[in-house]
Amino acid sequence: MEDFYNMENVTIFTHPLIQHKISLMRDKNTGTNEFRKLAEEVATLEGFEALSDLPLEDVEIETPIEKCTTKMIAGRKLAIVPILRAGLGMVPGLLTLVPSAKVGHIGMYRDEVTHEPVEYYCKLPSPIEERTIVVTDPMLATGGSACDAIAQIKRHGGVHIKFMCIIAAPVGLKRLHETHPDVQIYVGHLDRELNKDAYICPGLGDAGDRIFGTK
Ligand code: PRP
Ligand code: URA
């Protein structure tokens, strides 16, 4: 078993607020409205840490008291790229932190039999090269969707890529880390395993269905 907790590019959150909110999301009695709100809140809490290395620059500001030199986010701007559909549920939580971020979209669904991802849409902010890119998807199960989405972003020229999920399975985290070792990975909670249908156990079920109220 890999020691994910000591890997340089992997952050597995232990913050009590994140753990508490994920437990509420797991509960099958949590309805769509509350589930959506919790996904946003977890994304904000994770984003606070994931964006802690955004570069700053000095700017001149005049306060009501005096002129001063102070810090603002510089240069490289942010792009948020949700993996459709479920990744959309994390976007408002990150926009709360950086309202000016551009948002791209990658459409992927898992084939129900093979569990392999099928891409159906890709639209990214251009130019993408200079941006810090945060890919969002609540669930990292086999890792296929995240690996393919990030490969697609790299083909478009993306370089500075982070991946943020709410729950990961060990097999998916290992695959993503090995396939894209340059990508910083943020995980709200590392769960036990996948079941025979490639669902995360204990997990929270189908994240897309729970966010959008479908089934
Ligand atoms: C879910 C989830 C991920 C993917 C994870 O999406 O949101 O994108 O499965 O599984 P993987 O790591 O094994 O690839 P799904 O295919 O259910 O599509 P949806 O978001 O449109 O519901
Ligand atoms: N996708 C989900 O939405 N949930 C899982 O447990 C696995 C893949």
CSV table of C-alpha atoms and ligand atoms in Angstrom, one decimal:
chain,number,residue,atom,x,y,z
A,1,MET,CA,0.0,0.0,0.0
A,2,GLU,CA,1.4,3.4,-1.1
A,3,ASP,CA,2.1,6.0,1.6
A,4,PHE,CA,0.0,8.7,-0.1
A,5,TYR,CA,0.2,10.8,3.0
A,6,ASN,CA,3.9,11.4,2.5
A,7,MET,CA,3.9,12.0,-1.2
A,8,GLU,CA,5.2,15.5,-2.3
A,9,ASN,CA,2.5,16.1,-4.9
A,10,VAL,CA,-0.4,14.7,-3.0
A,11,THR,CA,-2.4,16.5,-0.3
A,12,ILE,CA,-5.0,14.5,1.7
A,13,PHE,CA,-6.9,16.9,3.9
A,14,THR,CA,-7.5,16.2,7.5
A,15,HIS,CA,-9.2,19.5,8.4
A,16,PRO,CA,-12.2,18.8,10.7
A,17,LEU,CA,-14.5,21.1,8.6
A,18,ILE,CA,-13.7,19.2,5.4
A,19,GLN,CA,-14.2,15.8,7.1
A,20,HIS,CA,-17.5,16.9,8.7
A,21,LYS,CA,-18.9,18.2,5.4
A,22,ILE,CA,-17.9,15.1,3.5
A,23,SER,CA,-19.6,12.9,6.1
A,24,LEU,CA,-22.8,14.9,5.5
A,25,MET,CA,-22.4,14.4,1.8
A,26,ARG,CA,-22.0,10.6,2.2
A,27,ASP,CA,-25.4,10.3,4.0
A,28,LYS,CA,-27.9,8.9,1.6
A,29,ASN,CA,-30.6,11.0,3.2
A,30,THR,CA,-28.8,14.3,2.3
A,31,GLY,CA,-30.9,15.9,-0.4
A,32,THR,CA,-29.8,17.6,-3.6
A,33,ASN,CA,-30.0,21.1,-2.3
A,34,GLU,CA,-27.8,20.4,0.7
A,35,PHE,CA,-25.5,18.1,-1.2
A,36,ARG,CA,-24.8,20.9,-3.8
A,37,LYS,CA,-24.1,23.4,-1.1
A,38,LEU,CA,-21.7,21.0,0.7
A,39,ALA,CA,-19.8,20.3,-2.6
A,40,GLU,CA,-19.3,24.0,-3.0
A,41,GLU,CA,-18.2,24.5,0.6
A,42,VAL,CA,-15.7,21.6,0.5
A,43,ALA,CA,-14.3,23.1,-2.8
A,44,THR,CA,-13.8,26.4,-1.1
A,45,LEU,CA,-12.0,24.8,1.9
A,46,GLU,CA,-9.8,22.7,-0.3
A,47,GLY,CA,-9.2,25.7,-2.7
A,48,PHE,CA,-7.9,27.8,0.2
A,49,GLU,CA,-5.0,25.4,0.5
A,50,ALA,CA,-4.6,24.5,-3.2
A,51,LEU,CA,-4.2,28.1,-4.2
A,52,SER,CA,-1.8,29.0,-1.4
A,53,ASP,CA,1.1,29.1,-3.9
A,54,LEU,CA,-0.5,31.7,-6.3
A,55,PRO,CA,2.2,34.2,-7.0
A,56,LEU,CA,1.9,37.7,-5.5
A,57,GLU,CA,3.1,41.1,-6.7
A,58,ASP,CA,3.6,44.5,-5.1
A,59,VAL,CA,1.0,47.1,-5.9
A,60,GLU,CA,0.7,50.7,-4.8
A,61,ILE,CA,-2.6,51.5,-2.9
A,62,GLU,CA,-3.8,54.6,-1.1
A,63,THR,CA,-5.7,53.8,2.1
A,64,PRO,CA,-7.7,56.4,3.9
A,65,ILE,CA,-4.6,56.9,6.1
A,66,GLU,CA,-1.6,56.9,3.6
A,67,LYS,CA,-0.1,55.4,0.5
A,68,CYS,CA,1.4,52.0,0.8
A,69,THR,CA,2.9,49.1,-1.1
A,70,THR,CA,0.8,45.9,-0.7
A,71,LYS,CA,0.3,42.5,-2.3
A,72,MET,CA,-2.0,41.3,-5.0
A,73,ILE,CA,-2.2,38.1,-7.0
A,74,ALA,CA,0.1,38.4,-10.0
A,75,GLY,CA,1.0,37.2,-13.5
A,76,ARG,CA,-0.3,33.8,-14.0
A,77,LYS,CA,-4.1,33.8,-13.7
A,78,LEU,CA,-6.4,31.0,-12.8
A,79,ALA,CA,-8.4,28.7,-15.0
A,80,ILE,CA,-10.9,26.2,-13.4
A,81,VAL,CA,-11.7,23.2,-15.5
A,82,PRO,CA,-14.5,21.0,-14.2
A,83,ILE,CA,-14.9,17.5,-15.6
A,84,LEU,CA,-18.6,17.3,-16.6
A,85,ARG,CA,-21.0,16.8,-15.1
A,86,ALA,CA,-20.1,16.4,-11.4
A,87,GLY,CA,-17.0,18.6,-11.5
A,88,LEU,CA,-19.4,21.6,-12.1
A,89,GLY,CA,-20.5,21.3,-8.5
A,90,MET,CA,-17.2,22.4,-7.2
A,91,VAL,CA,-16.8,25.5,-9.5
A,92,PRO,CA,-18.9,28.0,-7.4
A,93,GLY,CA,-16.8,27.1,-4.4
A,94,LEU,CA,-13.6,28.1,-6.2
A,95,LEU,CA,-15.1,31.2,-7.8
A,96,THR,CA,-15.9,32.4,-4.3
A,97,LEU,CA,-12.2,32.6,-3.8
A,98,VAL,CA,-11.2,33.9,-7.2
A,99,PRO,CA,-14.2,35.5,-8.9
A,100,SER,CA,-12.2,36.5,-12.0
A,101,ALA,CA,-11.1,33.0,-12.9
A,102,LYS,CA,-11.8,31.7,-16.4
A,103,VAL,CA,-13.7,28.4,-16.6
A,104,GLY,CA,-13.1,25.7,-19.2
A,105,HIS,CA,-15.1,22.5,-19.5
A,106,ILE,CA,-14.2,18.9,-20.3
A,107,GLY,CA,-17.1,16.5,-20.9
A,108,MET,CA,-16.5,12.9,-19.9
A,109,TYR,CA,-18.7,10.0,-19.0
A,110,ARG,CA,-17.7,6.5,-17.8
A,111,ASP,CA,-18.9,3.6,-20.0
A,112,GLU,CA,-21.1,1.6,-17.6
A,113,VAL,CA,-19.6,-1.7,-18.7
A,114,THR,CA,-15.9,-1.0,-19.3
A,115,HIS,CA,-15.7,1.9,-16.8
A,116,GLU,CA,-13.5,3.6,-19.4
A,117,PRO,CA,-14.0,7.3,-19.8
A,118,VAL,CA,-15.5,8.7,-23.0
A,119,GLU,CA,-14.8,12.3,-23.9
A,120,TYR,CA,-17.6,14.3,-25.5
A,121,TYR,CA,-16.7,17.9,-25.0
A,122,CYS,CA,-13.7,20.2,-24.5
A,123,LYS,CA,-13.5,24.0,-24.4
A,124,LEU,CA,-10.6,25.6,-22.6
A,125,PRO,CA,-9.7,29.2,-22.0
A,126,SER,CA,-7.1,30.4,-24.4
A,127,PRO,CA,-4.2,31.0,-24.1
A,128,ILE,CA,-3.9,28.2,-21.4
A,129,GLU,CA,-0.1,28.0,-21.2
A,130,GLU,CA,0.4,30.8,-18.6
A,131,ARG,CA,-2.5,29.9,-16.4
A,132,THR,CA,-2.6,27.9,-13.2
A,133,ILE,CA,-5.3,25.3,-14.0
A,134,VAL,CA,-7.4,23.6,-11.3
A,135,VAL,CA,-9.2,20.5,-12.6
A,136,THR,CA,-12.2,19.6,-10.5
A,137,ASP,CA,-14.1,16.4,-10.1
A,138,PRO,CA,-15.6,15.2,-6.8
A,139,MET,CA,-14.8,11.5,-7.5
A,140,LEU,CA,-11.4,9.9,-8.3
A,141,ALA,CA,-12.4,6.3,-8.7
A,142,THR,CA,-10.4,4.3,-11.3
A,143,GLY,CA,-8.6,7.5,-12.2
A,144,GLY,CA,-9.4,7.1,-15.9
A,145,SER,CA,-11.5,10.3,-16.3
A,146,ALA,CA,-9.0,12.5,-14.5
A,147,CYS,CA,-6.0,11.0,-16.4
A,148,ASP,CA,-7.6,11.5,-19.8
A,149,ALA,CA,-8.9,15.0,-18.9
A,150,ILE,CA,-5.5,16.1,-17.8
A,151,ALA,CA,-3.8,14.6,-20.9
A,152,GLN,CA,-6.3,16.6,-23.1
A,153,ILE,CA,-5.4,19.8,-21.2
A,154,LYS,CA,-1.7,19.1,-21.8
A,155,ARG,CA,-2.3,18.6,-25.5
A,156,HIS,CA,-3.9,22.1,-25.5
A,157,GLY,CA,-0.7,23.5,-23.9
A,158,GLY,CA,-1.6,23.4,-20.2
A,159,VAL,CA,1.4,23.2,-18.0
A,160,HIS,CA,0.7,24.3,-14.4
A,161,ILE,CA,-2.1,21.8,-13.5
A,162,LYS,CA,-3.7,20.9,-10.1
A,163,PHE,CA,-6.4,18.3,-9.6
A,164,MET,CA,-9.0,18.6,-6.8
A,165,CYS,CA,-11.4,16.0,-5.7
A,166,ILE,CA,-13.6,15.3,-2.7
A,167,ILE,CA,-13.2,11.5,-2.4
A,168,ALA,CA,-10.5,9.3,-3.9
A,169,ALA,CA,-10.0,5.5,-4.1
A,170,PRO,CA,-6.4,4.3,-3.6
A,171,VAL,CA,-6.2,2.8,-7.1
A,172,GLY,CA,-7.3,6.0,-8.8
A,173,LEU,CA,-5.0,8.2,-6.8
A,174,LYS,CA,-2.1,5.9,-7.6
A,175,ARG,CA,-2.9,5.9,-11.3
A,176,LEU,CA,-3.2,9.7,-11.5
A,177,HIS,CA,-0.1,10.3,-9.5
A,178,GLU,CA,1.9,7.9,-11.7
A,179,THR,CA,0.4,9.0,-15.0
A,180,HIS,CA,0.8,12.8,-14.3
A,181,PRO,CA,3.6,13.1,-11.6
A,182,ASP,CA,3.8,16.8,-12.3
A,183,VAL,CA,0.2,17.5,-11.2
A,184,GLN,CA,-0.5,18.5,-7.7
A,185,ILE,CA,-3.4,16.4,-6.3
A,186,TYR,CA,-5.8,17.5,-3.5
A,187,VAL,CA,-8.0,14.9,-1.9
A,188,GLY,CA,-10.8,15.6,0.6
A,189,HIS,CA,-10.8,12.0,1.9
A,190,LEU,CA,-9.1,8.8,0.8
A,191,ASP,CA,-11.6,6.0,0.9
A,192,ARG,CA,-11.1,2.2,1.2
A,193,GLU,CA,-11.6,0.7,-2.3
A,194,LEU,CA,-13.7,0.3,-5.4
A,195,ASN,CA,-16.5,-2.2,-5.6
A,196,LYS,CA,-17.1,-4.5,-8.7
A,197,ASP,CA,-19.0,-1.6,-10.4
A,198,ALA,CA,-16.0,0.7,-9.9
A,199,TYR,CA,-17.9,2.8,-7.3
A,200,ILE,CA,-15.9,4.1,-4.4
A,201,CYS,CA,-16.6,2.4,-1.0
A,202,PRO,CA,-17.9,3.8,1.3
A,203,GLY,CA,-18.0,6.8,-1.1
A,204,LEU,CA,-21.1,8.9,-1.6
A,205,GLY,CA,-22.8,7.2,-4.5
A,206,ASP,CA,-23.0,8.8,-8.0
A,207,ALA,CA,-21.8,12.4,-7.5
A,208,GLY,CA,-23.4,13.7,-10.7
A,209,ASP,CA,-26.8,12.3,-9.9
A,210,ARG,CA,-26.6,13.7,-6.3
A,211,ILE,CA,-25.6,17.2,-7.5
A,212,PHE,CA,-28.1,17.4,-10.3
A,213,GLY,CA,-31.0,15.3,-8.8
A,214,THR,CA,-31.0,12.8,-11.6
A,215,LYS,CA,-31.1,9.0,-11.6
B,1,PRP,C1,-18.0,10.2,-12.4
B,1,PRP,C2,-17.2,11.2,-11.7
B,1,PRP,C3,-15.9,11.2,-12.5
B,1,PRP,C4,-15.8,9.7,-12.8
B,1,PRP,C5,-14.8,9.1,-11.9
B,1,PRP,O1,-18.5,10.8,-13.6
B,1,PRP,O2,-17.7,12.5,-11.6
B,1,PRP,O3,-15.9,12.0,-13.6
B,1,PRP,O4,-17.1,9.2,-12.7
B,1,PRP,O5,-14.6,7.8,-12.3
B,1,PRP,P1,-13.2,7.3,-12.8
B,1,PRP,O6,-12.2,7.8,-11.9
B,1,PRP,O7,-13.3,5.8,-12.7
B,1,PRP,O8,-13.0,7.7,-14.2
B,1,PRP,P2,-19.6,10.0,-14.5
B,1,PRP,O9,-19.0,9.2,-15.5
B,1,PRP,O10,-20.6,9.3,-13.6
B,1,PRP,O11,-20.3,11.2,-15.2
B,1,PRP,P3,-21.2,12.4,-14.7
B,1,PRP,O12,-20.4,13.3,-13.9
B,1,PRP,O13,-21.7,13.0,-15.9
B,1,PRP,O14,-22.3,11.8,-13.8
B,2,URA,N1,-18.3,8.1,-10.0
B,2,URA,C1,-19.1,8.5,-9.0
B,2,URA,O1,-19.9,9.4,-9.1
B,2,URA,N2,-19.1,7.8,-7.8
B,2,URA,C2,-18.2,6.8,-7.6
B,2,URA,O2,-18.2,6.2,-6.5
B,2,URA,C3,-17.4,6.4,-8.7
B,2,URA,C4,-17.4,7.1,-9.9
